[in-house]
PDB file of C-alpha atoms in Angstrom:
ATOM      1  CA  MET A  15      -9.720 116.724 -73.912  1.00 48.00           C
ATOM      2  CA  GLY A  16      -7.421 115.080 -75.910  1.00 50.00           C
ATOM      3  CA  SER A  17      -6.608 111.067 -75.538  1.00 53.00           C
ATOM      4  CA  ILE A  18      -3.766 110.451 -73.272  1.00 55.00           C
ATOM      5  CA  THR A  19      -1.323 108.005 -75.079  1.00 56.00           C
ATOM      6  CA  ALA A  20       0.501 105.004 -73.016  1.00 53.00           C
ATOM      7  CA  PRO A  21       4.114 104.960 -72.929  1.00 57.00           C
ATOM      8  CA  VAL A  22       6.309 103.056 -75.149  1.00 56.00           C
ATOM      9  CA  ALA A  23       7.823  99.803 -72.921  1.00 55.00           C
ATOM     10  CA  VAL A  24      11.362 100.396 -74.366  1.00 56.00           C
ATOM     11  CA  PRO A  25      12.786  96.988 -74.554  1.00 59.00           C
ATOM     12  CA  ARG A  26      15.528  96.225 -71.898  1.00 60.00           C
ATOM     13  CA  PRO A  27      19.107  95.188 -74.276  1.00 57.00           C
ATOM     14  CA  ASP A  28      20.274  91.360 -73.822  1.00 55.00           C
ATOM     15  CA  PRO A  29      22.532  90.782 -71.849  1.00 55.00           C
ATOM     16  CA  VAL A  30      25.648  91.398 -73.436  1.00 53.00           C
ATOM     17  CA  THR A  31      28.049  87.892 -73.206  1.00 52.00           C
ATOM     18  CA  PRO A  32      31.664  89.170 -72.532  1.00 54.00           C
ATOM     19  CA  MET A  33      34.026  88.810 -75.738  1.00 50.00           C
ATOM     20  CA  PRO A  34      37.191  86.582 -75.174  1.00 53.00           C
ATOM     21  CA  ASP A  35      40.198  88.571 -74.392  1.00 55.00           C
ATOM     22  CA  GLY A  36      42.036  86.926 -77.579  1.00 56.00           C
ATOM     23  CA  ARG A  37      44.879  85.908 -75.758  1.00 68.00           C
ATOM     24  CA  ALA A  38      45.959  81.986 -75.980  1.00 67.00           C
ATOM     25  CA  PRO A  39      46.843  79.121 -73.329  1.00 75.00           C
ATOM     26  CA  ARG A  40      50.271  79.435 -71.956  1.00 80.00           C
ATOM     27  CA  PRO A  41      52.102  77.647 -72.604  1.00 85.00           C
ATOM     28  CA  SER A  42      50.902  76.538 -75.754  1.00 90.00           C
ATOM     29  CA  THR A  43      49.822  73.914 -76.811  1.00 86.00           C
ATOM     30  CA  VAL A  44      51.748  73.622 -79.836  1.00 87.00           C
ATOM     31  CA  THR A  45      54.496  74.303 -76.878  1.00 90.00           C
ATOM     32  CA  LEU A  46      52.855  71.020 -75.049  1.00 90.00           C
ATOM     33  CA  LYS A  47      53.253  68.979 -77.670  1.00 90.00           C
ATOM     34  CA  VAL A  48      56.566  69.215 -78.839  1.00 90.00           C
ATOM     35  CA  THR A  49      57.537  69.128 -75.033  1.00 92.00           C
ATOM     36  CA  MET A  50      55.481  65.906 -74.871  1.00 91.00           C
ATOM     37  CA  ALA A  51      57.122  64.725 -78.373  1.00 91.00           C
ATOM     38  CA  VAL A  52      60.542  65.840 -77.505  1.00 92.00           C
ATOM     39  CA  SER A  53      60.405  63.950 -73.948  1.00 94.00           C
ATOM     40  CA  GLY A  54      59.151  60.913 -76.223  1.00 92.00           C
ATOM     41  CA  THR A  55      61.834  60.212 -77.735  1.00 93.00           C
ATOM     42  CA  VAL A  56      64.199  59.807 -74.939  1.00 94.00           C
ATOM     43  CA  PHE A  57      61.908  57.582 -73.342  1.00 95.00           C
ATOM     44  CA  ALA A  58      61.684  55.883 -76.583  1.00 95.00           C
ATOM     45  CA  LEU A  59      65.632  55.802 -76.570  1.00 95.00           C
ATOM     46  CA  TYR A  60      65.892  54.802 -73.393  1.00 96.00           C
ATOM     47  CA  VAL A  61      63.866  51.564 -73.882  1.00 96.00           C
ATOM     48  CA  LEU A  62      65.228  50.394 -76.754  1.00 97.00           C
ATOM     49  CA  VAL A  63      69.136  50.479 -75.628  1.00 96.00           C
ATOM     50  CA  HIS A  64      67.493  49.263 -71.213  1.00 96.00           C
ATOM     51  CA  MET A  65      66.495  46.274 -73.669  1.00 97.00           C
ATOM     52  CA  ILE A  66      69.365  45.680 -75.712  1.00 97.00           C
ATOM     53  CA  GLY A  67      71.251  46.201 -71.978  1.00 96.00           C
ATOM     54  CA  ASN A  68      69.096  43.360 -70.763  1.00 96.00           C
ATOM     55  CA  LEU A  69      69.305  40.547 -73.363  1.00 97.00           C
ATOM     56  CA  LYS A  70      72.786  40.343 -72.134  1.00 97.00           C
ATOM     57  CA  VAL A  71      71.414  38.434 -69.578  1.00 97.00           C
ATOM     58  CA  TYR A  72      71.671  35.790 -72.426  1.00 97.00           C
ATOM     59  CA  THR A  73      75.082  35.954 -71.639  1.00 96.00           C
ATOM     60  CA  GLY A  74      75.745  34.171 -68.917  1.00 95.00           C
ATOM     61  CA  ALA A  75      75.936  36.131 -65.460  1.00 96.00           C
ATOM     62  CA  GLU A  76      79.584  36.897 -65.996  1.00 96.00           C
ATOM     63  CA  HIS A  77      78.936  39.591 -68.174  1.00 96.00           C
ATOM     64  CA  PHE A  78      75.645  40.664 -66.852  1.00 97.00           C
ATOM     65  CA  ASP A  79      76.775  41.652 -64.018  1.00 97.00           C
ATOM     66  CA  ASP A  80      80.020  43.255 -65.778  1.00 96.00           C
ATOM     67  CA  TYR A  81      77.804  45.469 -68.496  1.00 96.00           C
ATOM     68  CA  ALA A  82      76.046  46.408 -65.015  1.00 96.00           C
ATOM     69  CA  HIS A  83      79.253  47.304 -62.917  1.00 96.00           C
ATOM     70  CA  TRP A  84      80.103  48.960 -66.287  1.00 96.00           C
ATOM     71  CA  LEU A  85      77.214  51.171 -65.643  1.00 95.00           C
ATOM     72  CA  ARG A  86      78.075  52.390 -61.949  1.00 95.00           C
ATOM     73  CA  THR A  87      82.015  53.150 -63.349  1.00 95.00           C
ATOM     74  CA  LEU A  88      81.470  55.048 -66.097  1.00 94.00           C
ATOM     75  CA  ALA A  89      83.269  57.807 -66.887  1.00 93.00           C
ATOM     76  CA  GLU A  90      85.660  57.448 -63.547  1.00 92.00           C
ATOM     77  CA  PRO A  91      87.759  59.077 -63.153  1.00 91.00           C
ATOM     78  CA  LEU A  92      86.189  62.300 -64.442  1.00 94.00           C
ATOM     79  CA  LEU A  93      82.764  61.362 -62.533  1.00 94.00           C
ATOM     80  CA  PRO A  94      83.115  59.835 -59.200  1.00 95.00           C
ATOM     81  CA  TYR A  95      81.514  56.368 -58.784  1.00 94.00           C
ATOM     82  CA  GLU A  96      77.975  55.661 -60.043  1.00 94.00           C
ATOM     83  CA  GLY A  97      78.394  59.792 -61.340  1.00 96.00           C
ATOM     84  CA  ALA A  98      76.908  58.649 -65.499  1.00 95.00           C
ATOM     85  CA  LEU A  99      74.480  57.237 -63.874  1.00 94.00           C
ATOM     86  CA  TRP A 100      72.954  59.740 -62.155  1.00 95.00           C
ATOM     87  CA  ILE A 101      73.056  62.475 -64.588  1.00 96.00           C
ATOM     88  CA  PHE A 102      71.138  59.044 -67.029  1.00 95.00           C
ATOM     89  CA  ARG A 103      68.976  60.023 -63.915  1.00 95.00           C
ATOM     90  CA  ALA A 104      67.806  62.937 -63.510  1.00 96.00           C
ATOM     91  CA  VAL A 105      67.887  63.830 -67.456  1.00 96.00           C
ATOM     92  CA  LEU A 106      65.076  60.798 -66.905  1.00 95.00           C
ATOM     93  CA  LEU A 107      62.965  62.434 -64.168  1.00 95.00           C
ATOM     94  CA  LEU A 108      63.178  65.721 -66.121  1.00 96.00           C
ATOM     95  CA  ALA A 109      61.664  63.983 -69.029  1.00 95.00           C
ATOM     96  CA  LEU A 110      59.115  62.304 -66.933  1.00 94.00           C
ATOM     97  CA  ALA A 111      58.039  65.612 -65.285  1.00 95.00           C
ATOM     98  CA  ALA A 112      58.216  67.532 -68.431  1.00 95.00           C
ATOM     99  CA  HIS A 113      55.733  64.348 -70.893  1.00 94.00           C
ATOM    100  CA  VAL A 114      53.217  63.999 -67.444  1.00 93.00           C
ATOM    101  CA  GLY A 115      53.208  67.656 -67.223  1.00 93.00           C
ATOM    102  CA  ALA A 116      52.466  68.813 -70.900  1.00 92.00           C
ATOM    103  CA  SER A 117      49.678  65.538 -70.864  1.00 91.00           C
ATOM    104  CA  LEU A 118      48.256  66.535 -68.079  1.00 92.00           C
ATOM    105  CA  VAL A 119      47.434  69.827 -68.825  1.00 92.00           C
ATOM    106  CA  LEU A 120      46.969  68.810 -72.749  1.00 89.00           C
ATOM    107  CA  ILE A 121      44.253  66.017 -71.775  1.00 86.00           C
ATOM    108  CA  VAL A 122      42.028  69.129 -69.378  1.00 88.00           C
ATOM    109  CA  ARG A 123      42.494  70.913 -72.620  1.00 85.00           C
ATOM    110  CA  ALA A 124      40.898  68.093 -75.311  1.00 80.00           C
ATOM    111  CA  ARG A 125      38.487  67.805 -72.141  1.00 80.00           C
ATOM    112  CA  ARG A 126      37.124  70.949 -72.355  1.00 80.00           C
ATOM    113  CA  ALA A 127      37.013  71.886 -75.243  1.00 75.00           C
ATOM    114  CA  LYS A 128      35.016  68.194 -76.834  1.00 71.00           C
ATOM    115  CA  GLY A 129      32.340  68.388 -73.796  1.00 66.00           C
ATOM    116  CA  ALA A 130      30.402  66.376 -73.896  1.00 59.00           C
ATOM    117  CA  PHE A 131      30.352  65.470 -77.088  1.00 59.00           C
ATOM    118  CA  ARG A 132      32.526  62.301 -78.223  1.00 60.00           C
ATOM    119  CA  ARG A 133      34.795  61.528 -81.365  1.00 59.00           C
ATOM    120  CA  THR A 134      32.647  57.794 -82.671  1.00 59.00           C
ATOM    121  CA  GLY A 135      33.989  55.722 -86.119  1.00 53.00           C
ATOM    122  CA  MET A 136      36.989  54.330 -85.488  1.00 52.00           C
ATOM    123  CA  GLY A 137      37.249  51.366 -85.344  1.00 56.00           C
ATOM    124  CA  TRP A 138      40.107  49.246 -83.535  1.00 59.00           C
ATOM    125  CA  ARG A 139      42.579  52.470 -84.660  1.00 60.00           C
ATOM    126  CA  ARG A 140      41.554  54.588 -82.079  1.00 68.00           C
ATOM    127  CA  VAL A 141      42.343  51.925 -79.610  1.00 72.00           C
ATOM    128  CA  PRO A 142      46.359  53.411 -78.596  1.00 72.00           C
ATOM    129  CA  ALA A 143      45.275  56.273 -78.619  1.00 76.00           C
ATOM    130  CA  THR A 144      42.212  56.131 -75.721  1.00 81.00           C
ATOM    131  CA  LEU A 145      44.401  54.497 -73.862  1.00 84.00           C
ATOM    132  CA  MET A 146      47.301  56.702 -73.609  1.00 87.00           C
ATOM    133  CA  PRO A 147      46.535  58.075 -70.349  1.00 88.00           C
ATOM    134  CA  TYR A 148      45.459  54.721 -69.021  1.00 91.00           C
ATOM    135  CA  THR A 149      48.951  52.923 -70.290  1.00 92.00           C
ATOM    136  CA  GLY A 150      51.065  55.992 -69.411  1.00 92.00           C
ATOM    137  CA  LEU A 151      49.461  55.983 -65.933  1.00 94.00           C
ATOM    138  CA  VAL A 152      50.523  51.925 -65.886  1.00 95.00           C
ATOM    139  CA  LEU A 153      54.293  52.668 -66.505  1.00 95.00           C
ATOM    140  CA  LEU A 154      54.578  55.581 -63.894  1.00 95.00           C
ATOM    141  CA  VAL A 155      53.133  52.979 -61.205  1.00 96.00           C
ATOM    142  CA  PHE A 156      56.130  50.323 -63.107  1.00 97.00           C
ATOM    143  CA  ILE A 157      58.695  52.543 -62.742  1.00 95.00           C
ATOM    144  CA  VAL A 158      58.600  52.870 -59.019  1.00 96.00           C
ATOM    145  CA  VAL A 159      58.114  49.095 -58.743  1.00 97.00           C
ATOM    146  CA  HIS A 160      61.080  48.298 -61.141  1.00 96.00           C
ATOM    147  CA  VAL A 161      63.563  50.759 -59.327  1.00 96.00           C
ATOM    148  CA  LEU A 162      61.748  49.796 -55.540  1.00 96.00           C
ATOM    149  CA  ASP A 163      62.685  45.975 -56.717  1.00 97.00           C
ATOM    150  CA  LEU A 164      66.230  46.249 -58.860  1.00 95.00           C
ATOM    151  CA  THR A 165      67.722  48.763 -58.103  1.00 94.00           C
ATOM    152  CA  THR A 166      66.928  50.125 -53.821  1.00 94.00           C
ATOM    153  CA  GLY A 167      66.231  46.187 -53.459  1.00 95.00           C
ATOM    154  CA  THR A 168      62.827  47.260 -51.051  1.00 96.00           C
ATOM    155  CA  ARG A 169      60.998  44.735 -49.837  1.00 93.00           C
ATOM    156  CA  PRO A 170      58.584  43.276 -49.950  1.00 93.00           C
ATOM    157  CA  ILE A 171      58.851  44.401 -53.518  1.00 95.00           C
ATOM    158  CA  ALA A 172      61.852  43.442 -53.695  1.00 96.00           C
ATOM    159  CA  PRO A 173      62.360  39.628 -53.273  1.00 94.00           C
ATOM    160  CA  SER A 174      64.816  38.299 -50.333  1.00 92.00           C
ATOM    161  CA  GLY A 175      67.574  37.233 -50.503  1.00 92.00           C
ATOM    162  CA  PHE A 176      68.137  41.239 -53.213  1.00 96.00           C
ATOM    163  CA  THR A 177      72.604  41.791 -53.064  1.00 95.00           C
ATOM    164  CA  ALA A 178      73.062  45.663 -53.161  1.00 94.00           C
ATOM    165  CA  PRO A 179      75.662  46.440 -55.876  1.00 94.00           C
ATOM    166  CA  THR A 180      78.909  47.474 -54.177  1.00 92.00           C
ATOM    167  CA  GLN A 181      82.346  49.568 -55.621  1.00 92.00           C
ATOM    168  CA  ASP A 182      84.055  46.159 -57.146  1.00 92.00           C
ATOM    169  CA  THR A 183      80.882  43.422 -57.338  1.00 92.00           C
ATOM    170  CA  SER A 184      77.631  43.764 -58.606  1.00 95.00           C
ATOM    171  CA  HIS A 185      75.007  40.958 -58.539  1.00 96.00           C
ATOM    172  CA  ALA A 186      72.492  42.627 -60.757  1.00 96.00           C
ATOM    173  CA  TYR A 187      71.688  38.836 -62.908  1.00 97.00           C
ATOM    174  CA  ALA A 188      71.058  37.221 -59.531  1.00 97.00           C
ATOM    175  CA  ASN A 189      68.555  40.582 -58.315  1.00 97.00           C
ATOM    176  CA  LEU A 190      67.285  39.679 -61.702  1.00 97.00           C
ATOM    177  CA  VAL A 191      67.134  35.939 -61.481  1.00 97.00           C
ATOM    178  CA  GLU A 192      65.284  36.387 -58.453  1.00 97.00           C
ATOM    179  CA  SER A 193      62.972  38.613 -59.122  1.00 97.00           C
ATOM    180  CA  PHE A 194      61.067  37.290 -61.899  1.00 97.00           C
ATOM    181  CA  GLN A 195      61.690  33.185 -60.366  1.00 97.00           C
ATOM    182  CA  ARG A 196      57.930  35.249 -58.383  1.00 96.00           C
ATOM    183  CA  TRP A 197      55.612  34.532 -61.198  1.00 95.00           C
ATOM    184  CA  PRO A 198      53.362  37.654 -60.039  1.00 96.00           C
ATOM    185  CA  MET A 199      56.109  39.847 -60.859  1.00 97.00           C
ATOM    186  CA  ALA A 200      57.356  38.172 -63.905  1.00 97.00           C
ATOM    187  CA  LEU A 201      53.352  38.324 -65.476  1.00 97.00           C
ATOM    188  CA  PHE A 202      52.826  41.729 -63.719  1.00 97.00           C
ATOM    189  CA  TYR A 203      56.801  42.735 -65.405  1.00 98.00           C
ATOM    190  CA  ILE A 204      55.307  40.795 -68.945  1.00 97.00           C
ATOM    191  CA  ALA A 205      51.148  43.037 -68.849  1.00 97.00           C
ATOM    192  CA  VAL A 206      53.772  46.201 -68.327  1.00 97.00           C
ATOM    193  CA  MET A 207      55.409  45.007 -71.464  1.00 97.00           C
ATOM    194  CA  LEU A 208      52.590  44.888 -73.366  1.00 96.00           C
ATOM    195  CA  MET A 209      50.912  48.408 -72.189  1.00 95.00           C
ATOM    196  CA  LEU A 210      54.403  49.908 -73.183  1.00 96.00           C
ATOM    197  CA  ALA A 211      54.482  48.280 -76.818  1.00 95.00           C
ATOM    198  CA  LEU A 212      50.810  50.141 -76.572  1.00 93.00           C
ATOM    199  CA  HIS A 213      51.982  53.616 -75.216  1.00 93.00           C
ATOM    200  CA  LEU A 214      54.809  53.061 -78.117  1.00 94.00           C
ATOM    201  CA  VAL A 215      52.814  52.391 -81.120  1.00 92.00           C
ATOM    202  CA  HIS A 216      50.409  55.579 -80.960  1.00 90.00           C
ATOM    203  CA  GLY A 217      53.375  57.965 -79.234  1.00 90.00           C
ATOM    204  CA  LEU A 218      55.563  57.003 -82.127  1.00 90.00           C
ATOM    205  CA  TRP A 219      53.203  57.514 -84.748  1.00 87.00           C
ATOM    206  CA  THR A 220      51.840  60.902 -82.937  1.00 86.00           C
ATOM    207  CA  LEU A 221      55.769  61.831 -84.177  1.00 83.00           C
ATOM    208  CA  ALA A 222      55.237  62.911 -86.896  1.00 79.00           C
ATOM    209  CA  THR A 223      52.232  65.262 -87.296  1.00 77.00           C
ATOM    210  CA  ASP A 224      54.017  66.588 -83.850  1.00 75.00           C
ATOM    211  CA  PHE A 225      57.269  67.181 -86.063  1.00 75.00           C
ATOM    212  CA  GLY A 226      54.894  68.872 -88.692  1.00 74.00           C
ATOM    213  CA  VAL A 227      55.519  66.064 -91.395  1.00 75.00           C
ATOM    214  CA  THR A 228      53.081  65.495 -93.944  1.00 77.00           C
ATOM    215  CA  GLY A 229      53.276  63.378 -96.683  1.00 79.00           C
ATOM    216  CA  ARG A 230      50.875  59.979 -96.655  1.00 83.00           C
ATOM    217  CA  ARG A 231      53.827  57.803 -97.774  1.00 87.00           C
ATOM    218  CA  THR A 232      56.240  59.220 -95.812  1.00 85.00           C
ATOM    219  CA  ARG A 233      53.217  58.347 -92.206  1.00 84.00           C
ATOM    220  CA  GLN A 234      52.716  55.037 -93.809  1.00 87.00           C
ATOM    221  CA  VAL A 235      56.484  54.685 -93.065  1.00 89.00           C
ATOM    222  CA  TRP A 236      56.903  56.121 -90.285  1.00 89.00           C
ATOM    223  CA  ALA A 237      53.974  54.016 -89.755  1.00 88.00           C
ATOM    224  CA  LEU A 238      55.205  51.013 -89.961  1.00 93.00           C
ATOM    225  CA  VAL A 239      58.698  52.262 -88.197  1.00 92.00           C
ATOM    226  CA  ALA A 240      56.528  52.722 -85.073  1.00 93.00           C
ATOM    227  CA  LEU A 241      54.673  49.461 -84.870  1.00 94.00           C
ATOM    228  CA  VAL A 242      58.868  47.406 -85.595  1.00 96.00           C
ATOM    229  CA  PHE A 243      60.486  49.461 -82.720  1.00 96.00           C
ATOM    230  CA  ALA A 244      56.932  48.381 -80.578  1.00 96.00           C
ATOM    231  CA  VAL A 245      57.035  44.795 -81.391  1.00 97.00           C
ATOM    232  CA  VAL A 246      61.068  44.786 -80.599  1.00 97.00           C
ATOM    233  CA  VAL A 247      61.429  46.311 -77.591  1.00 97.00           C
ATOM    234  CA  MET A 248      58.213  44.365 -76.554  1.00 97.00           C
ATOM    235  CA  VAL A 249      60.066  40.921 -77.577  1.00 98.00           C
ATOM    236  CA  GLY A 250      62.859  41.712 -75.887  1.00 97.00           C
ATOM    237  CA  ASP A 251      61.808  42.336 -72.868  1.00 97.00           C
ATOM    238  CA  ILE A 252      58.663  40.352 -72.509  1.00 98.00           C
ATOM    239  CA  SER A 253      61.682  37.247 -73.206  1.00 98.00           C
ATOM    240  CA  ILE A 254      63.339  37.776 -70.321  1.00 98.00           C
ATOM    241  CA  PRO A 255      60.806  36.906 -67.527  1.00 98.00           C
ATOM    242  CA  ILE A 256      59.963  33.793 -69.615  1.00 98.00           C
ATOM    243  CA  ALA A 257      63.584  32.350 -70.245  1.00 98.00           C
ATOM    244  CA  VAL A 258      63.414  32.869 -66.253  1.00 97.00           C
ATOM    245  CA  LEU A 259      60.084  30.789 -65.509  1.00 97.00           C
ATOM    246  CA  ALA A 260      61.714  28.779 -67.775  1.00 96.00           C
ATOM    247  CA  GLY A 261      64.252  27.751 -66.273  1.00 95.00           C
ATOM    248  CA  TRP A 262      66.833  29.152 -69.955  1.00 95.00           C
ATOM    249  CA  VAL A 263      68.122  31.415 -67.610  1.00 95.00           C
ATOM    250  CA  SER A 264      68.876  30.554 -63.694  1.00 89.00           C
TER     251      SER A 264
END
């Protein structure tokens, strides 16, 4: 009898890993970065103008109150009372929503891409970038506190002597002084301005990358501009609570 040949085992094919569908995530990372760059520029210009306006406190109560009242009556009678101010607030709110939304999506994507690996060897230069989510969160909290303190006069955030503005008068000077005479609020404001400076330094620096600037000399100059801008805003804003606590503004 002939020998019986054992059946040959046919190897099972390895599971096939599904190929990616090739579709890019929406919105694209480039779109998100440009959104953050544009909205960040809006906020950078706002904090600069806001700081310049706040420095009018050194001109005395009458001038500062006149400036605050002028903001509420800007473009009258074309716009109603506080009409221009509400337009500014709406633009800032939209920019804030776009900035925060884009940043959250980018953070999630970055963490998924890096997985368990973390970038090392960057030293102190990496500190502002690493702290961006945290300084951003602190700034969000500050915006709420600042509005409750000096805009709506909501207790217990606002001082007990807060006086709301009317269509004829403003009490911005007295409200600001009374708020910063409380040393916890003054220290909180100073600490947040330090956070703002860190946020501005890295945020303005990334504008060069987001807008496609590649020249080494241009990037160096822009880094210096970002640093000077952040320091000017920080020093100008911090000087006010210090002046109130020292009794120079009262």
